[in-house]
Coordinates of C-alpha atoms in Angstrom, one line a residue:
Chain M
M1 CA 0.0 0.0 0.0
I2 CA 2.8 2.4 0.9
I3 CA 4.9 1.7 -2.1
F4 CA 1.8 1.9 -4.3
W5 CA 1.0 5.4 -3.0
L6 CA 4.6 6.5 -3.4
I7 CA 4.9 5.3 -7.0
T8 CA 1.5 6.9 -7.7
F9 CA 2.8 10.1 -6.3
V10 CA 5.8 10.0 -8.6
I11 CA 3.7 9.1 -11.6
S12 CA 1.3 11.9 -10.8
I13 CA 4.1 14.4 -10.8
I14 CA 5.4 13.1 -14.1
S15 CA 1.9 13.1 -15.5
F16 CA 1.6 16.7 -14.3
I17 CA 4.7 17.5 -16.5
F18 CA 3.4 15.7 -19.5
Y19 CA -0.2 16.9 -19.2
P20 CA 0.0 19.6 -21.9
F21 CA 1.7 17.3 -24.4
P22 CA -0.5 15.8 -27.0
T23 CA -1.6 12.2 -26.8
I24 CA -0.2 10.2 -29.7
T25 CA -2.8 7.9 -31.3
E26 CA -1.1 7.4 -34.6
I27 CA 2.3 8.0 -36.2
P28 CA 2.0 10.9 -38.7
W29 CA 2.8 11.2 -42.4
G30 CA 1.1 7.9 -43.3
V31 CA 3.7 5.9 -41.4
D32 CA 1.1 4.5 -39.1
S33 CA -1.1 2.8 -41.7
F34 CA 2.1 1.7 -43.5
L35 CA 3.3 0.0 -40.4
V36 CA -0.1 -1.4 -39.5
N37 CA -0.4 -3.0 -43.0
G38 CA 3.2 -4.2 -43.1
V39 CA 3.1 -5.8 -39.7
G40 CA -0.4 -7.2 -40.6
Y41 CA 1.1 -8.8 -43.7
F42 CA 3.9 -10.3 -41.7
K43 CA 1.5 -11.7 -39.1
A44 CA -0.6 -13.2 -41.9
L45 CA 2.5 -14.9 -43.2
M46 CA 3.3 -16.1 -39.6
E47 CA 0.0 -17.9 -39.6
F48 CA 1.0 -19.9 -42.7
F49 CA 4.6 -20.3 -41.7
P50 CA 5.1 -20.6 -37.9
P51 CA 8.9 -20.4 -37.9
L52 CA 8.5 -16.7 -38.7
S53 CA 6.6 -16.2 -35.4
T54 CA 9.7 -17.5 -33.4
V55 CA 11.9 -15.0 -35.3
F56 CA 9.5 -12.2 -34.6
S57 CA 9.2 -13.1 -30.9
A58 CA 13.0 -13.2 -30.5
F59 CA 13.2 -9.9 -32.3
M60 CA 10.7 -8.3 -29.9
I61 CA 12.5 -9.6 -26.9
Y62 CA 15.8 -8.3 -28.2
I63 CA 14.2 -4.9 -28.9
G64 CA 12.8 -4.8 -25.4
F65 CA 16.3 -5.5 -24.1
R66 CA 17.8 -2.7 -26.1
V67 CA 15.1 -0.3 -24.9
S68 CA 15.7 -1.2 -21.3
I69 CA 19.5 -0.6 -21.8
I70 CA 18.6 2.8 -23.2
V71 CA 16.4 3.5 -20.2
L72 CA 19.1 2.4 -17.7
R73 CA 21.7 4.6 -19.4
F74 CA 19.3 7.5 -19.3
F75 CA 18.9 7.1 -15.5
F76 CA 22.3 5.9 -14.5
G77 CA 24.6 7.3 -17.1
S78 CA 28.0 5.7 -17.1
R79 CA 27.1 3.8 -13.9
A80 CA 24.6 1.7 -15.9
P81 CA 25.6 -2.0 -15.9
T82 CA 26.0 -2.0 -19.7
H83 CA 28.8 -2.1 -22.1
D84 CA 29.6 1.0 -24.2
Chain W
M1 CA -56.9 37.9 -47.7
K2 CA -55.1 38.5 -44.4
Y3 CA -57.9 36.8 -42.5
I4 CA -57.3 33.7 -44.6
Y5 CA -53.7 33.7 -43.7
T6 CA -54.5 34.4 -40.0
S7 CA -57.0 31.5 -39.9
F8 CA -54.5 29.3 -41.7
F9 CA -51.8 29.9 -39.1
L10 CA -54.2 29.6 -36.2
L11 CA -55.3 26.2 -37.6
I12 CA -51.8 25.1 -37.8
G13 CA -51.2 26.3 -34.3
V14 CA -54.2 24.4 -32.9
F15 CA -53.0 21.1 -34.6
G16 CA -49.4 21.7 -33.6
F17 CA -50.0 22.1 -29.9
V18 CA -53.0 19.8 -29.4
E19 CA -52.3 17.6 -26.4
P20 CA -52.7 13.8 -26.6
L21 CA -55.9 12.5 -25.0
Y22 CA -54.1 10.2 -22.6
A23 CA -50.8 10.4 -20.9
Q24 CA -48.4 8.0 -22.3
V25 CA -46.7 5.5 -20.2
N26 CA -43.3 4.5 -21.3
L27 CA -43.2 0.7 -21.2
Y28 CA -40.1 -1.3 -21.6
E29 CA -40.6 -3.9 -24.2
S30 CA -38.7 -6.6 -22.4
Y31 CA -41.3 -9.2 -23.0
E32 CA -38.8 -11.9 -23.6
Q33 CA -40.4 -14.0 -20.9
G34 CA -43.8 -13.5 -22.5
G35 CA -45.9 -16.4 -23.5
T36 CA -48.8 -16.7 -25.8
I37 CA -52.5 -15.8 -25.5
D38 CA -53.9 -19.0 -24.2
I39 CA -57.2 -20.5 -23.3
D40 CA -57.8 -21.1 -19.6
N41 CA -58.6 -24.8 -19.3
T42 CA -60.8 -24.2 -16.3
N43 CA -62.8 -21.5 -18.0
P44 CA -62.9 -21.7 -21.8
N45 CA -64.2 -18.1 -21.9
A46 CA -61.2 -16.7 -20.1
W47 CA -58.3 -15.6 -22.0
Y48 CA -54.9 -14.9 -20.6
L49 CA -52.2 -12.7 -21.9
I50 CA -49.1 -13.7 -20.1
G51 CA -46.0 -11.6 -20.2
S52 CA -43.9 -9.1 -18.3
F53 CA -43.2 -5.5 -18.6
Q54 CA -41.3 -2.7 -16.9
V55 CA -42.3 0.8 -16.4
L56 CA -39.7 3.3 -17.5
E57 CA -40.7 6.2 -15.3
P58 CA -40.7 5.6 -11.5
L59 CA -44.1 5.6 -10.1
L60 CA -44.9 5.7 -6.4
F61 CA -48.4 5.6 -4.9
S62 CA -50.1 4.6 -1.7
P63 CA -53.3 2.6 -2.2
L64 CA -56.1 3.4 0.1
D65 CA -57.9 0.1 0.0
D66 CA -57.5 -2.2 -2.9
T67 CA -55.4 -1.4 -5.8
Y68 CA -55.9 -3.0 -9.1
M69 CA -53.9 -3.3 -12.2
G70 CA -55.3 -4.3 -15.5
F71 CA -55.5 -3.8 -19.1
R72 CA -58.2 -2.0 -20.9
M73 CA -59.3 -2.6 -24.4
Y74 CA -60.3 0.1 -26.8
S75 CA -63.2 -0.6 -29.0
S76 CA -62.4 -0.5 -32.7
S77 CA -64.4 2.7 -33.0
G78 CA -62.1 4.5 -30.7
S79 CA -64.6 5.1 -27.9
C80 CA -63.4 4.3 -24.4
G81 CA -64.7 2.1 -21.8
V82 CA -66.9 -0.1 -23.8
Q83 CA -65.2 -3.4 -23.1
T84 CA -63.1 -3.4 -20.0
Y85 CA -61.9 -5.8 -17.5
V86 CA -60.3 -4.8 -14.2
A87 CA -58.0 -7.4 -13.2
S88 CA -58.4 -8.8 -9.8
T89 CA -55.2 -9.0 -7.9
T90 CA -55.9 -12.4 -6.6
D91 CA -56.1 -14.3 -9.9
A92 CA -55.1 -12.0 -12.7
V93 CA -52.1 -9.9 -11.7
V94 CA -48.9 -11.2 -10.2
L95 CA -46.4 -8.5 -9.3
S96 CA -43.0 -10.0 -9.1
G97 CA -41.2 -8.8 -6.0
L98 CA -44.4 -7.6 -4.3
S99 CA -46.2 -10.0 -2.0
E100 CA -49.5 -8.4 -2.5
L101 CA -50.7 -5.4 -4.4
W102 CA -53.1 -4.0 -1.8
S103 CA -50.3 -3.6 0.8
S104 CA -50.8 -0.5 3.0
D105 CA -47.2 0.4 2.3
A106 CA -46.3 2.6 -0.6
I107 CA -45.7 0.6 -3.7
S108 CA -42.8 1.7 -5.8
F109 CA -42.9 1.1 -9.5
N110 CA -39.3 1.6 -10.5
T111 CA -37.3 1.0 -13.6
S112 CA -35.8 -2.2 -12.2
S113 CA -39.1 -3.8 -11.4
T114 CA -40.4 -6.5 -13.7
F115 CA -44.1 -7.3 -13.5
Q116 CA -45.6 -10.6 -14.5
T117 CA -49.0 -10.0 -15.8
V118 CA -51.8 -12.3 -16.5
I119 CA -54.7 -10.6 -18.1
R120 CA -58.1 -12.2 -18.2
N121 CA -60.9 -11.1 -20.3
P122 CA -63.8 -13.4 -19.4
G123 CA -66.5 -11.1 -20.7
L124 CA -65.1 -10.5 -24.1
S125 CA -66.3 -12.1 -27.2
S126 CA -64.0 -13.4 -29.8
S127 CA -64.2 -10.3 -31.8
N128 CA -62.8 -8.3 -28.9
W129 CA -59.6 -10.2 -28.4
L130 CA -56.5 -8.2 -28.8
Q131 CA -56.6 -6.8 -32.3
P132 CA -53.5 -6.0 -34.4
S133 CA -52.5 -2.3 -34.5
H134 CA -54.9 -1.4 -31.7
D135 CA -54.0 0.5 -28.5
Y136 CA -54.4 -1.1 -25.2
G137 CA -54.4 0.7 -21.9
I138 CA -52.6 -0.3 -18.7
Y139 CA -53.7 1.3 -15.5
V140 CA -53.4 1.1 -11.8
R141 CA -56.4 2.3 -9.8
D142 CA -57.7 2.1 -6.3
T143 CA -61.3 1.1 -7.0
C144 CA -62.6 -1.9 -8.9
T145 CA -65.4 -1.2 -11.2
N146 CA -66.2 -2.5 -14.6
N147 CA -66.9 -0.5 -17.7
F148 CA -65.2 2.5 -16.3
S149 CA -64.3 5.5 -18.5
V150 CA -61.0 7.2 -18.2
E151 CA -62.5 10.6 -18.8
S152 CA -65.4 10.4 -16.4
D153 CA -63.7 8.2 -13.8
S154 CA -60.3 9.7 -13.6
L155 CA -60.4 10.6 -9.9
D156 CA -59.5 7.1 -8.8
L157 CA -57.2 6.5 -11.7
I158 CA -53.6 6.5 -10.4
Y159 CA -51.7 5.4 -13.4
Y160 CA -52.6 5.1 -17.0
G161 CA -50.9 4.6 -20.3
Y162 CA -51.1 2.5 -23.3
F163 CA -49.1 0.4 -25.6
S164 CA -49.8 -0.6 -29.2
W165 CA -50.4 -4.2 -29.9
D166 CA -48.8 -5.0 -33.2
G167 CA -49.1 -8.7 -33.1
D168 CA -51.7 -11.1 -34.3
Y169 CA -53.8 -13.5 -32.3
G170 CA -51.5 -16.0 -30.7
D171 CA -48.4 -13.9 -31.1
T172 CA -46.0 -13.8 -28.2
F173 CA -46.0 -10.8 -26.0
N174 CA -42.6 -9.7 -27.0
E175 CA -44.0 -8.6 -30.3
I176 CA -45.8 -5.8 -28.7
A177 CA -44.3 -2.6 -30.0
G178 CA -42.8 -0.4 -27.4
V179 CA -43.0 3.4 -27.3
T180 CA -40.5 5.1 -29.4
R181 CA -38.3 7.0 -27.0
I182 CA -34.9 8.2 -25.8
I183 CA -33.7 5.8 -23.1
D184 CA -30.7 7.7 -21.9
F185 CA -28.1 10.1 -23.1
I186 CA -24.6 11.5 -22.6
P187 CA -23.7 14.0 -21.1
E188 CA -26.2 13.1 -18.5
N189 CA -28.2 15.8 -16.9
A190 CA -26.2 18.2 -14.7
T191 CA -22.9 16.7 -15.7
T192 CA -19.7 18.7 -15.5
T193 CA -17.2 17.9 -18.2
A194 CA -14.0 19.4 -19.5
T195 CA -13.7 21.3 -22.8
S196 CA -12.7 19.2 -25.7
T197 CA -12.5 19.3 -29.5
T198 CA -13.9 15.8 -29.4
F199 CA -16.8 16.4 -27.1
F200 CA -18.8 13.2 -26.9
L201 CA -22.6 13.2 -27.4
S202 CA -24.6 10.0 -27.4
A203 CA -28.0 8.5 -26.7
S204 CA -29.6 5.1 -26.7
V205 CA -33.0 5.1 -28.3
Y206 CA -35.8 2.7 -29.0
V207 CA -37.8 3.1 -32.2
N208 CA -40.7 0.7 -32.8
E209 CA -41.4 -0.8 -36.1
I210 CA -44.6 1.2 -36.7
D211 CA -42.9 4.6 -36.2
Y212 CA -39.6 3.7 -38.0
D213 CA -38.9 5.5 -41.2
D214 CA -35.7 5.5 -43.3
D215 CA -35.4 9.2 -42.8
M216 CA -35.7 9.1 -39.0
F217 CA -32.9 10.8 -37.1
L218 CA -31.8 11.8 -33.6
R219 CA -31.2 15.5 -33.2
F220 CA -28.6 16.7 -30.8
R221 CA -29.0 20.4 -30.1
Y222 CA -27.3 22.5 -27.6
V223 CA -26.6 26.1 -26.8
R224 CA -24.5 28.0 -24.3
N225 CA -27.0 29.8 -22.1
E226 CA -25.0 33.0 -21.9
D227 CA -24.8 33.3 -25.6
L228 CA -28.6 33.6 -25.7
Q229 CA -28.4 36.7 -23.6
S230 CA -26.9 38.5 -26.6
A231 CA -29.3 40.9 -28.3
V232 CA -29.6 39.4 -31.8
A233 CA -32.6 38.9 -34.0
N234 CA -32.2 35.2 -34.6
K235 CA -30.9 33.3 -31.6
D236 CA -30.9 30.1 -33.7
V237 CA -27.4 31.1 -34.8
F238 CA -26.1 30.2 -31.3
Y239 CA -27.5 26.7 -31.4
T240 CA -25.4 23.8 -32.6
T241 CA -27.6 21.1 -34.2
I242 CA -26.3 17.7 -35.2
D243 CA -28.7 15.2 -36.9
V244 CA -27.5 11.6 -36.8
P245 CA -29.5 9.1 -38.7
I246 CA -31.2 6.2 -36.9
L247 CA -30.4 3.2 -39.1
S248 CA -32.9 0.6 -37.9
A249 CA -35.9 0.0 -35.7
G250 CA -35.5 -1.4 -32.2
F251 CA -32.8 -0.5 -29.8
S252 CA -29.8 1.4 -31.1
S253 CA -27.1 3.7 -29.8
V254 CA -26.4 7.0 -31.6
S255 CA -23.3 9.0 -31.0
T256 CA -21.2 11.7 -32.4
T257 CA -18.4 14.1 -31.4
T258 CA -18.4 17.8 -31.6
N259 CA -16.3 20.8 -30.6
V260 CA -17.1 22.4 -27.3
Q261 CA -14.3 24.8 -26.4
S262 CA -16.2 27.4 -24.5
I263 CA -16.8 27.1 -20.8
G264 CA -20.3 27.7 -19.4
K265 CA -23.6 26.1 -18.8
Y266 CA -25.2 24.5 -21.8
T267 CA -28.9 23.6 -22.4
Y268 CA -29.1 20.3 -24.2
Y269 CA -32.0 19.0 -26.3
L270 CA -32.4 15.6 -27.8
S271 CA -35.3 14.5 -30.0
I272 CA -36.2 11.6 -32.2
R273 CA -37.5 13.1 -35.4
E274 CA -38.5 12.4 -38.9
P275 CA -38.7 15.1 -41.6
S276 CA -41.9 17.1 -41.2
A277 CA -43.5 18.9 -44.1
L278 CA -45.3 21.2 -41.6
N279 CA -42.1 22.2 -39.9
N280 CA -40.4 22.6 -43.2
F281 CA -43.2 24.9 -44.3
L282 CA -43.0 26.9 -41.1
G283 CA -39.3 27.0 -41.3
W284 CA -39.6 28.5 -44.7
F285 CA -41.5 31.4 -43.1
G286 CA -38.8 31.7 -40.5
L287 CA -40.9 30.3 -37.7
G288 CA -38.6 27.4 -37.0
N289 CA -39.7 24.0 -35.6
V290 CA -42.6 25.3 -33.4
T291 CA -44.8 22.2 -33.6
D292 CA -44.4 18.7 -32.4
S293 CA -45.0 17.4 -35.9
G294 CA -42.5 14.7 -36.7
V295 CA -41.2 14.5 -33.2
F296 CA -41.5 11.2 -31.4
D297 CA -39.7 11.9 -28.2
E298 CA -37.9 14.8 -26.8
E299 CA -35.6 15.3 -23.8
D300 CA -33.9 18.4 -22.4
S301 CA -31.2 18.8 -19.8
Y302 CA -28.1 20.8 -19.2
F303 CA -24.5 20.2 -18.7
I304 CA -21.6 22.4 -17.6
V305 CA -18.4 22.7 -19.4
V306 CA -15.3 23.7 -17.5
Q307 CA -11.6 24.2 -18.4
N308 CA -9.4 21.6 -16.6
T309 CA -6.2 23.1 -15.3
Y310 CA -2.9 21.3 -14.6
M311 CA -3.8 21.2 -10.9
D312 CA -7.2 19.6 -11.7
A313 CA -5.4 16.8 -13.6
F314 CA -3.0 16.3 -10.7
I315 CA -5.7 16.3 -8.0
E316 CA -7.8 14.0 -10.1
Q317 CA -4.9 11.6 -10.5
M318 CA -4.0 11.6 -6.9
A319 CA -7.7 11.3 -5.8
S320 CA -8.3 8.3 -8.1
S321 CA -5.1 6.6 -6.9
T322 CA -6.0 7.1 -3.3
A323 CA -9.4 5.8 -4.0
A324 CA -7.9 2.8 -5.8
I325 CA -6.1 1.8 -2.6
F326 CA -9.5 1.2 -1.0
E327 CA -11.7 0.3 -3.9
N328 CA -9.4 -2.3 -5.5
P329 CA -7.8 -3.9 -2.6
G330 CA -7.8 -7.4 -4.0
D331 CA -6.2 -9.6 -1.5
L332 CA -5.1 -6.5 0.4
S333 CA -8.2 -6.2 2.6
A334 CA -7.9 -9.9 3.7
N335 CA -4.2 -9.4 4.4
L336 CA -4.8 -6.2 6.3
D337 CA -6.9 -8.1 8.7
S338 CA -3.7 -9.7 9.9
C339 CA -2.7 -6.2 11.2
S340 CA -5.6 -6.2 13.6
P341 CA -4.7 -7.5 17.1
L342 CA -8.3 -8.6 17.5
G343 CA -8.1 -10.6 14.2
D344 CA -5.7 -13.1 12.8
F345 CA -2.7 -11.1 13.7
N346 CA 0.4 -12.0 11.7
I347 CA 3.2 -9.4 11.5
A348 CA 4.7 -10.8 8.3
T349 CA 1.5 -10.7 6.4
C350 CA 0.6 -7.3 7.8
L351 CA 3.9 -5.8 6.8
T352 CA 3.6 -7.3 3.3
A353 CA 0.1 -5.9 2.9
L354 CA 1.2 -2.5 4.1
I355 CA 4.3 -2.2 2.0
L356 CA 4.1 -4.3 -1.1
P357 CA 1.5 -3.3 -3.8
D358 CA -1.3 -5.7 -4.6
T359 CA -1.6 -7.2 -8.1
L360 CA -4.6 -5.0 -8.9
Q361 CA -2.7 -1.9 -7.7
V362 CA 0.2 -2.8 -9.9
Q363 CA -2.1 -3.1 -12.8
A364 CA -3.6 0.3 -12.0
L365 CA -0.1 1.8 -11.9
I366 CA 0.8 0.4 -15.3
T367 CA -2.5 1.6 -16.8
T368 CA -1.9 5.1 -15.3
L369 CA 1.7 5.1 -16.5
R370 CA 0.7 4.2 -20.0
T371 CA -2.3 6.6 -20.2
N372 CA -0.7 9.7 -18.7
I373 CA 3.0 9.3 -19.7
F374 CA 3.8 6.7 -22.3
T375 CA 1.1 7.8 -24.8
K376 CA 2.2 11.5 -24.6
A377 CA 4.5 13.0 -27.1
P378 CA 7.3 12.3 -27.8
Q379 CA 7.5 8.9 -26.2
G380 CA 4.0 8.2 -27.4
Y381 CA 5.5 7.5 -30.9
V382 CA 7.5 4.7 -29.5
T383 CA 4.5 3.4 -27.5
R384 CA 2.4 3.5 -30.7
L385 CA 5.2 1.6 -32.6
I386 CA 5.2 -1.1 -29.9
D387 CA 1.4 -1.3 -30.0
I388 CA 1.5 -1.9 -33.7
L389 CA 4.2 -4.6 -33.4
G390 CA 2.3 -6.2 -30.6
N391 CA -1.1 -6.1 -32.3
Q392 CA -2.3 -9.6 -33.2
A393 CA -4.5 -8.4 -36.2
T394 CA -3.5 -9.7 -39.6
T395 CA -3.9 -8.0 -42.9
S396 CA -5.2 -10.0 -45.9
L397 CA -2.4 -10.7 -48.3
P398 CA -3.0 -9.0 -51.6
T399 CA -3.6 -10.8 -54.9
I400 CA -1.2 -9.7 -57.6
S401 CA -2.5 -9.6 -61.1
Y402 CA -1.0 -8.4 -64.4
T403 CA -2.7 -7.9 -67.7
F404 CA -0.6 -8.1 -70.9
D405 CA -1.0 -5.3 -73.3
G406 CA 0.7 -3.8 -76.3
N407 CA 2.2 -6.1 -78.9
S408 CA 2.6 -9.1 -76.7
P409 CA 1.2 -12.4 -78.0
L410 CA -0.6 -12.6 -74.7
T411 CA -2.3 -9.2 -75.1
G412 CA -5.5 -9.1 -73.0
E413 CA -4.5 -12.1 -71.0
T414 CA -4.4 -11.6 -67.2
V415 CA -2.1 -13.5 -64.9
E416 CA -3.1 -13.6 -61.2
F417 CA -1.0 -14.7 -58.3
D418 CA -3.0 -15.4 -55.1
F419 CA -0.2 -15.3 -52.5
A420 CA -2.5 -16.2 -49.6
G421 CA -4.0 -19.1 -51.5
T422 CA -0.6 -20.4 -52.4
M423 CA 0.7 -20.1 -48.9
A424 CA -2.5 -21.8 -47.5
E425 CA -2.0 -24.7 -49.9
A426 CA 1.7 -25.0 -49.0
S427 CA 0.7 -24.9 -45.3
V428 CA -1.7 -27.7 -45.8
I429 CA 1.0 -29.8 -47.5
I430 CA 3.5 -29.2 -44.7
N431 CA 0.9 -29.8 -41.9
D432 CA -1.2 -32.6 -43.4
T433 CA 0.9 -34.3 -46.1
W434 CA 4.4 -34.3 -44.6
V435 CA 3.6 -36.3 -41.6
S436 CA 5.8 -38.8 -39.9
S437 CA 4.8 -42.5 -40.0
S438 CA 5.5 -43.1 -36.3
D439 CA 2.9 -44.3 -33.8
D440 CA 2.3 -40.7 -32.8
P441 CA 2.4 -39.0 -36.2
Q442 CA 3.8 -35.4 -36.3
S443 CA 3.8 -32.9 -39.1
A444 CA 7.0 -31.4 -40.5
F445 CA 6.4 -28.2 -38.5
E446 CA 5.9 -30.1 -35.3
I447 CA 9.2 -31.9 -35.8
I448 CA 11.3 -28.9 -36.8
M449 CA 9.8 -26.2 -34.6
P450 CA 11.5 -27.2 -31.3
L451 CA 14.9 -27.3 -33.0
W452 CA 14.2 -24.0 -34.8
N453 CA 13.0 -22.3 -31.6
L454 CA 16.2 -23.5 -29.8
F455 CA 18.3 -22.1 -32.6
V456 CA 16.6 -18.7 -32.8
Y457 CA 16.5 -18.1 -29.0
F458 CA 20.1 -19.3 -28.7
I459 CA 21.2 -16.7 -31.2
M460 CA 19.1 -14.0 -29.4
A461 CA 20.7 -14.9 -26.0
L462 CA 24.1 -14.8 -27.7
M463 CA 23.4 -11.3 -28.9
I464 CA 22.2 -10.1 -25.5
F465 CA 25.3 -11.7 -23.9
H466 CA 27.5 -10.0 -26.5
D467 CA 25.9 -6.6 -25.8
L468 CA 26.2 -7.0 -22.0
T469 CA 29.8 -8.2 -21.9
G470 CA 31.3 -6.6 -24.9
I471 CA 33.0 -9.8 -25.8
H472 CA 33.7 -9.4 -29.5
K473 CA 36.6 -9.0 -31.8
H474 CA 37.9 -5.5 -31.8
K475 CA 39.0 -3.9 -35.0
K476 CA 42.5 -2.7 -35.0
H477 CA 42.7 1.0 -34.8
K478 CA 44.6 2.6 -37.6
T479 CA 47.7 4.4 -36.5
V480 CA 48.9 7.3 -38.3

């Protein structure tokens, strides 16, 4: 309960900062529909050819890892447990 | 000539404002439990109409002695009170949820009550059974008399309304047409909302088959009250009117968005309409829609539009989070009992409940984090990208075709390549044809996939390990 409230407090302050920023519902310049269609095609192929889904899952995990590295570097700078 | 015009407009006015003869009761048409009109075995002359209904408007009354509920039949000529039967509470009306109708306590007819009705018409001849496209009354009264007239006997009449029977003899009760009406709407009456360019208006409506017309529409109309205080000739210019078509009879929801940027108190009108020649005619003379012609139901309310500030958002966020602690405790409340010295005291469970967030609370945090931060620019673009990648929806693979033209010997011929079809056929071959002949037959995919998964995830793990440790072959730096 205590940690929940503390995290909520921090999130509220960050929300306060981002309040005036616009909410992004789609990527502009037609990129959104391009990506939606492209990924949709790929997932349609995955239904026919299951090995592709493994590649895609592994790709997503790796991207998640890279993003978490970026976040760690953002917060911890050179102290982040990552290799430059 | 001017007298002719005056008489004409007076005539229109009289017809436009004429009040209906009887007050209309809004009946729900939830007759799903309804049965059929059936012959009473014990009395062949008795006819029962079995079904259930709900009243839309709350009704509260205190019966003095006996209170009766019954249906009343109109004669085909339209005169009232010719053939009536006042249902006895003992054998003809059963009120679900009420032990007896003549209770000395106040009886509340509310929107959540469902009434089972059994209507008996022992005195009616076959020609007076429920007739298609006739109106039938429903009433609650505190005296029991036969052959009563609504007009002359209205003092003891507590509740009266009618529905239109659109069925045939033997039809089920659920074929009774309900009253065309607005059921509920957004923003609700006296609601305070924030300004928005995508201000949401909606209403759920019911339109019965008889009233329905292809041109029928729901009219949203609102105006900021303070704008009307301006001294202008035509105040219609301040009204925003949005007509949204009603596409089918029955229940439907109609919604739209609009732009409400100015703060203030707004009066809000909703109406179910169909095009009215009379109103069009009057509108042509600049008189506007002054009659009820073409209007099936109308509601009016108000809402208040305010401008949310940063602090409003902050306070709202904190208030909702604090409320979430108590409203979504999950296992928390059970665990917090362990903090009570009078309950099952357990210091470990108590501390855990006090410090660690509950599963539901974590979910609430993630939702808040996503809504308030991750979807905002600029990180919202990354979130959107992840959403697209994570979306399970597929897009149909296109069929490629080419038509030869020019001087080709195949001029006019079209070659088509159905990629999806080809892949589907290949998939069938791999899954169904290439099957091992072992006792437990497996397809080619089922055999290869574990090895393939191992290979792919091993490569992925290797790349992560490589990134974390930096173990890779360095290129030699060029020395000058």
